[in-house]
Short mmCIF file of C-alpha atoms in Angstrom, two decimals:
data_model
loop_
_atom_site.label_atom_id
_atom_site.label_comp_id
_atom_site.label_asym_id
_atom_site.label_seq_id
_atom_site.Cartn_x
_atom_site.Cartn_y
_atom_site.Cartn_z
CA MET A 20 11.16 124.11 130.24
CA THR A 21 10.67 120.33 130.64
CA PRO A 22 10.09 117.87 127.16
CA GLU A 23 6.82 118.22 127.97
CA ARG A 24 5.88 121.23 128.28
CA ALA A 25 8.01 121.86 125.23
CA GLY A 26 6.05 120.07 123.31
CA SER A 27 2.62 121.45 124.61
CA GLN A 28 4.10 125.16 123.83
CA ALA A 29 4.51 123.88 120.45
CA GLY A 30 0.87 122.11 120.08
CA SER A 31 -0.88 125.51 121.43
CA GLY A 32 0.54 127.66 118.85
CA ALA A 33 0.09 125.55 116.00
CA ALA A 34 -2.95 127.99 115.20
CA GLU A 35 -0.39 131.00 115.57
CA LEU A 36 1.62 130.98 112.38
CA ASP A 37 0.89 134.46 111.49
CA GLY A 38 2.76 135.62 114.41
CA LEU A 39 6.08 134.35 112.88
CA GLU A 40 8.02 136.68 110.16
CA THR A 41 8.82 133.36 108.19
CA GLU A 42 5.13 132.90 108.01
CA ARG A 43 4.50 136.81 107.29
CA VAL A 44 2.98 137.69 103.23
CA ASP A 45 4.97 140.46 102.22
CA PRO A 46 2.98 142.38 99.56
CA ARG A 47 6.01 143.50 97.73
CA TYR A 48 5.54 139.73 96.13
CA ALA A 49 2.29 139.71 95.35
CA THR A 50 2.18 139.57 91.92
CA ILE A 51 4.84 137.43 91.60
CA ASP A 52 2.63 134.68 89.28
CA ARG A 53 2.50 136.93 86.67
CA ALA A 54 6.55 137.90 86.61
CA SER A 55 9.03 137.15 84.10
CA VAL A 56 11.55 134.66 84.72
CA ALA A 57 14.36 137.93 84.76
CA GLU A 58 11.91 139.94 87.15
CA LEU A 59 11.53 137.07 89.61
CA ALA A 60 15.02 136.52 89.38
CA GLU A 61 15.99 140.30 90.25
CA LEU A 62 13.35 139.44 93.31
CA MET A 63 14.64 136.69 94.78
CA ASN A 64 18.68 137.89 94.21
CA GLU A 65 17.39 141.27 96.45
CA ALA A 66 15.79 138.88 98.68
CA ASP A 67 19.06 137.00 99.15
CA ALA A 68 21.00 140.02 99.35
CA THR A 69 19.57 140.68 102.87
CA VAL A 70 20.67 137.13 103.97
CA PRO A 71 23.86 138.00 104.77
CA LEU A 72 22.84 141.21 106.84
CA ALA A 73 20.66 139.26 109.08
CA VAL A 74 23.58 136.80 109.86
CA ARG A 75 25.56 139.50 110.75
CA ALA A 76 23.27 141.38 113.36
CA ALA A 77 22.64 137.44 114.86
CA LEU A 78 26.55 137.59 115.52
CA PRO A 79 26.87 138.41 119.26
CA GLN A 80 25.13 135.18 119.52
CA ILE A 81 26.45 133.34 117.21
CA VAL A 82 29.85 133.58 118.25
CA PRO A 83 29.60 132.85 122.03
CA ALA A 84 27.93 129.42 121.13
CA ILE A 85 30.54 128.87 118.91
CA GLU A 86 33.42 129.19 121.58
CA ALA A 87 31.42 126.83 123.51
CA VAL A 88 30.65 124.39 121.27
CA THR A 89 34.67 124.44 120.45
CA GLN A 90 35.50 124.17 123.88
CA ARG A 91 33.13 120.89 124.34
CA MET A 92 35.23 119.60 121.27
CA ARG A 93 37.98 120.40 122.32
CA ASP A 94 37.68 118.09 125.04
CA GLY A 95 36.23 115.11 123.18
CA GLY A 96 32.89 116.05 123.01
CA ARG A 97 30.90 115.75 119.47
CA LEU A 98 28.35 118.60 117.48
CA LEU A 99 25.04 117.36 116.81
CA TYR A 100 22.89 118.78 114.44
CA VAL A 101 18.87 117.97 114.86
CA GLY A 102 16.37 119.41 112.18
CA ALA A 103 12.95 118.19 110.18
CA GLY A 104 12.47 119.13 106.60
CA THR A 105 15.27 121.54 105.03
CA PRO A 106 16.66 121.92 108.64
CA GLY A 107 17.40 118.59 109.13
CA ARG A 108 18.51 118.08 105.91
CA LEU A 109 21.19 121.62 105.72
CA GLY A 110 22.10 119.86 108.96
CA VAL A 111 23.12 116.43 107.29
CA LEU A 112 24.72 118.15 105.27
CA ASP A 113 26.71 120.67 106.61
CA ALA A 114 28.40 117.26 109.13
CA SER A 115 28.85 115.22 105.86
CA GLU A 116 31.34 117.54 104.38
CA CYS A 117 33.13 117.49 107.73
CA PRO A 118 35.14 114.14 107.26
CA PRO A 119 36.19 114.84 103.53
CA THR A 120 37.19 118.34 104.34
CA PHE A 121 39.38 117.86 107.97
CA SER A 122 39.15 114.39 108.17
CA SER A 123 37.49 114.03 110.87
CA PRO A 124 35.32 111.22 112.42
CA PRO A 125 31.74 110.98 110.93
CA GLU A 126 30.75 110.40 114.45
CA LEU A 127 32.20 113.87 115.63
CA VAL A 128 29.84 116.09 113.56
CA ARG A 129 26.32 114.38 112.87
CA GLY A 130 22.95 115.63 111.73
CA LEU A 131 19.85 113.95 113.17
CA ILE A 132 16.82 114.70 110.82
CA ALA A 133 13.11 113.50 111.91
CA GLY A 134 11.70 110.81 109.91
CA GLY A 135 15.54 109.48 109.62
CA GLU A 136 17.44 108.92 106.15
CA ALA A 137 14.12 108.44 104.12
CA ALA A 138 13.67 112.12 104.86
CA MET A 139 16.84 113.27 103.09
CA PHE A 140 14.82 112.44 100.02
CA THR A 141 11.26 112.50 100.47
CA ALA A 142 9.32 114.60 102.81
CA GLN A 143 7.63 112.28 105.46
CA GLU A 144 4.73 113.26 106.60
CA GLY A 145 4.19 114.39 110.28
CA VAL A 146 7.29 113.51 111.24
CA GLU A 147 8.27 117.18 112.33
CA ASP A 148 5.24 117.19 115.30
CA ASP A 149 6.42 113.46 116.90
CA VAL A 150 8.14 114.72 120.15
CA ASP A 151 8.52 110.77 121.37
CA ALA A 152 10.99 110.89 118.53
CA GLY A 153 13.34 113.93 119.11
CA ARG A 154 13.82 113.07 122.39
CA ALA A 155 14.75 109.39 121.32
CA ALA A 156 17.11 110.10 119.00
CA ILE A 157 18.81 111.86 121.58
CA ALA A 158 18.91 108.96 123.47
CA ALA A 159 19.93 106.97 120.74
CA GLU A 160 23.05 108.80 120.14
CA GLY A 161 24.10 108.56 123.89
CA VAL A 162 24.26 112.18 124.02
CA GLY A 163 26.11 113.41 127.54
CA PRO A 164 27.42 116.13 128.69
CA ALA A 165 30.52 116.41 126.73
CA ASP A 166 28.19 116.67 123.82
CA SER A 167 26.72 119.26 122.14
CA ILE A 168 23.42 120.06 120.22
CA VAL A 169 21.73 122.71 117.87
CA GLY A 170 18.77 122.57 117.13
CA ILE A 171 17.78 124.19 114.25
CA THR A 172 13.84 125.80 113.16
CA ALA A 173 12.99 127.99 111.09
CA SER A 174 9.49 128.73 112.78
CA GLY A 175 11.77 128.21 116.16
CA ARG A 176 8.69 126.21 117.39
CA THR A 177 9.23 122.43 115.44
CA PRO A 178 7.77 120.04 118.65
CA TYR A 179 10.32 117.03 117.20
CA VAL A 180 13.14 119.65 117.55
CA LEU A 181 12.07 121.32 121.20
CA ALA A 182 11.75 117.90 122.28
CA ALA A 183 15.32 116.67 121.30
CA VAL A 184 17.27 119.95 122.75
CA GLU A 185 15.04 119.18 125.97
CA GLU A 186 16.59 115.46 126.03
CA ALA A 187 19.58 117.11 125.52
CA ARG A 188 19.60 119.09 127.73
CA ARG A 189 18.92 117.03 130.62
CA ARG A 190 21.09 115.12 130.09
CA GLY A 191 24.08 117.59 130.12
CA ALA A 192 24.89 118.34 126.80
CA LEU A 193 24.76 121.85 125.50
CA THR A 194 22.26 123.20 123.71
CA VAL A 195 21.94 125.96 121.18
CA GLY A 196 19.15 127.37 119.24
CA LEU A 197 19.39 127.98 115.15
CA SER A 198 15.55 129.77 114.60
CA CYS A 199 15.07 132.78 112.14
CA ASN A 200 11.68 134.29 114.28
CA ALA A 201 12.65 136.68 117.49
CA GLY A 202 11.18 135.84 120.75
CA THR A 203 10.84 131.67 120.26
CA ALA A 204 9.94 128.83 121.96
CA LEU A 205 13.37 126.96 121.11
CA SER A 206 15.33 130.07 121.77
CA ALA A 207 13.59 129.59 125.36
CA ALA A 208 14.71 126.05 125.64
CA VAL A 209 18.54 126.23 125.24
CA GLU A 210 21.58 127.79 126.66
CA HIS A 211 22.73 129.98 123.60
CA PRO A 212 20.04 130.92 120.88
CA VAL A 213 20.70 132.11 117.28
CA GLU A 214 17.67 134.10 115.66
CA VAL A 215 18.96 135.04 112.43
CA VAL A 216 14.90 137.05 111.39
CA VAL A 217 15.61 136.85 107.33
CA GLY A 218 11.81 138.05 107.14
CA PRO A 219 8.90 136.97 104.84
CA GLU A 220 9.77 134.72 102.22
CA VAL A 221 9.67 135.71 98.21
CA VAL A 222 6.71 132.57 98.28
CA ALA A 223 4.76 133.23 101.93
CA GLY A 224 6.09 130.47 104.16
CA SER A 225 8.78 128.84 102.16
CA THR A 226 11.49 128.65 104.22
CA ARG A 227 13.75 126.99 102.49
CA LEU A 228 14.62 130.04 100.43
CA LYS A 229 15.47 133.12 102.75
CA ALA A 230 15.62 131.10 106.11
CA GLY A 231 17.17 127.89 104.86
CA THR A 232 19.99 130.03 103.19
CA ALA A 233 20.36 131.78 106.58
CA GLN A 234 20.85 128.27 108.49
CA LYS A 235 23.32 126.85 106.01
CA LEU A 236 25.45 129.90 106.62
CA VAL A 237 25.60 130.02 110.08
CA LEU A 238 26.52 125.99 110.11
CA ASN A 239 29.46 126.75 108.07
CA MET A 240 30.48 128.87 110.35
CA PHE A 241 29.94 125.97 113.13
CA SER A 242 31.62 123.41 111.66
CA THR A 243 34.66 125.50 109.81
CA ILE A 244 35.34 127.80 112.72
CA ALA A 245 35.27 125.01 115.26
CA MET A 246 37.72 123.24 112.35
CA VAL A 247 40.03 125.55 112.38
CA GLN A 248 40.11 126.53 116.15
CA LEU A 249 40.91 122.72 116.34
CA GLY A 250 43.83 122.36 114.06
CA LYS A 251 42.36 121.22 111.09
CA THR A 252 43.57 124.04 109.06
CA TYR A 253 47.30 126.11 108.15
CA GLY A 254 46.10 129.28 107.44
CA ASN A 255 43.61 128.68 104.97
CA LEU A 256 44.89 125.64 104.03
CA MET A 257 42.99 122.02 104.42
CA VAL A 258 46.07 120.24 105.60
CA ASP A 259 43.32 117.83 107.56
CA LEU A 260 41.72 116.43 104.12
CA ALA A 261 41.20 113.17 103.59
CA ALA A 262 43.09 112.75 99.70
CA THR A 263 40.67 110.00 98.56
CA ASN A 264 40.66 110.76 94.83
CA ALA A 265 42.64 112.20 92.21
CA LYS A 266 41.21 116.15 92.65
CA LEU A 267 42.15 115.74 96.17
CA ARG A 268 45.52 114.41 96.22
CA GLU A 269 46.57 117.05 93.30
CA ARG A 270 45.35 119.21 96.11
CA ALA A 271 47.17 118.10 98.82
CA LEU A 272 50.22 118.13 96.83
CA ARG A 273 49.65 121.51 96.27
CA MET A 274 49.10 122.52 99.86
CA VAL A 275 52.97 120.50 100.73
CA ARG A 276 54.18 122.42 97.80
CA THR A 277 52.80 125.39 99.37
CA VAL A 278 54.07 125.34 102.23
CA THR A 279 56.90 124.28 102.22
CA GLY A 280 58.52 125.27 98.64
CA ALA A 281 59.45 121.76 97.91
CA SER A 282 59.77 120.35 94.09
CA ARG A 283 56.97 118.44 92.69
CA GLU A 284 58.69 115.38 92.79
CA ARG A 285 59.95 116.26 96.81
CA ALA A 286 56.29 116.48 97.66
CA GLU A 287 55.01 113.74 95.78
CA GLU A 288 57.73 111.61 97.92
CA ALA A 289 56.99 113.25 101.14
CA LEU A 290 53.16 112.33 101.08
CA GLU A 291 53.90 108.88 99.57
CA ALA A 292 56.06 108.11 102.26
CA SER A 293 53.32 109.97 104.77
CA GLY A 294 50.28 107.47 103.43
CA MET A 295 49.03 111.15 101.85
CA ARG A 296 48.66 112.71 105.02
CA VAL A 297 49.60 116.76 104.37
CA LYS A 298 50.48 117.53 107.47
CA LEU A 299 53.00 114.32 108.33
CA ALA A 300 54.21 115.14 104.91
CA ILE A 301 55.26 119.05 105.60
CA LEU A 302 57.13 117.86 108.91
CA ARG A 303 59.03 115.45 106.73
CA ILE A 304 60.24 117.49 104.55
CA GLU A 305 60.40 120.87 106.99
CA ARG A 306 61.65 119.17 110.21
CA GLY A 307 62.80 115.54 108.95
CA LEU A 308 60.61 113.69 110.93
CA ASP A 309 59.26 110.38 110.15
CA ALA A 310 55.31 109.52 109.63
CA ASP A 311 55.24 108.37 113.79
CA GLU A 312 57.46 110.75 115.13
CA ALA A 313 55.18 114.22 112.83
CA ALA A 314 52.09 112.15 114.76
CA ALA A 315 53.77 112.29 118.08
CA ARG A 316 54.59 115.83 118.11
CA LEU A 317 51.32 117.11 116.46
CA ALA A 318 49.39 115.39 119.21
CA ALA A 319 51.11 116.55 121.86
CA ALA A 320 50.59 120.28 119.75
CA GLY A 321 46.77 119.28 119.64
CA GLY A 322 46.79 118.76 116.27
CA ARG A 323 47.74 122.22 115.27
CA LEU A 324 50.62 122.55 112.35
CA ARG A 325 51.79 125.39 112.77
CA ASP A 326 52.82 124.97 116.21
CA VAL A 327 54.94 122.36 115.33
CA LEU A 328 56.53 124.15 112.69
CA GLU A 329 57.13 127.14 115.08
CA GLN A 330 58.97 125.09 118.02
CA PRO A 331 62.36 125.57 118.37
#
């Protein structure tokens, strides 16, 4: 499917929303305007509890997509999320948490949202239908064969996203499509379709609810699993965090002590000598390596602290 056809399909399907699960009106929620706060809270909680099950059902699609993305990242590629409205905001949110959590460079995981930065805070009318902007966003990022693009749209038919993934695929990038309906145009346009079918929303068509929750859960998997695979953790400790405030400095200290068993004073000394980098501090204590030697060993091991610690 070419970008032109993707945009055309989305446009021709504009009147066919009734066929989408995410647009269906669920009669169970037909009288929520008469419900009490307690009743509404219970209804929403019950609805939300079905989302993880829908994500689990999609694991056969999610796993190979993450494996493919991780391999490209291991080879030096980037991960870019592309979406409009709530999906776009979720992509930006997930990407923005990677640098402080994993000390990854800001350009490694990025979120692109239709309408640009202003759309993060205020809805921008019509931008999700802008096919040219979708293509232009990919071109502006210089997307190439090393990169991975995850298009995110609840409906699976958003023109901006379809155009973006088609342009990315034309440039040789790996393409993933995350939607909340079955048999979508997005799934047909990408190499790795991921369809998390959550069903109709409590407020009909409000896909910031179950669909948004499902998308957030899946994006959590993409970024977190990729970073774990890239050696950004030791066990479940975020040993690559950027210790930029008092809370994170204390967390770094606890991690050094947890791994090494060192006293607080020894751990503080090692962290200070290692520029507050947890991995280097651990290797200073455990292997007697200075910062340069520790960094070289880690680089040779692909950043995996466990591999260095287990070397004879």
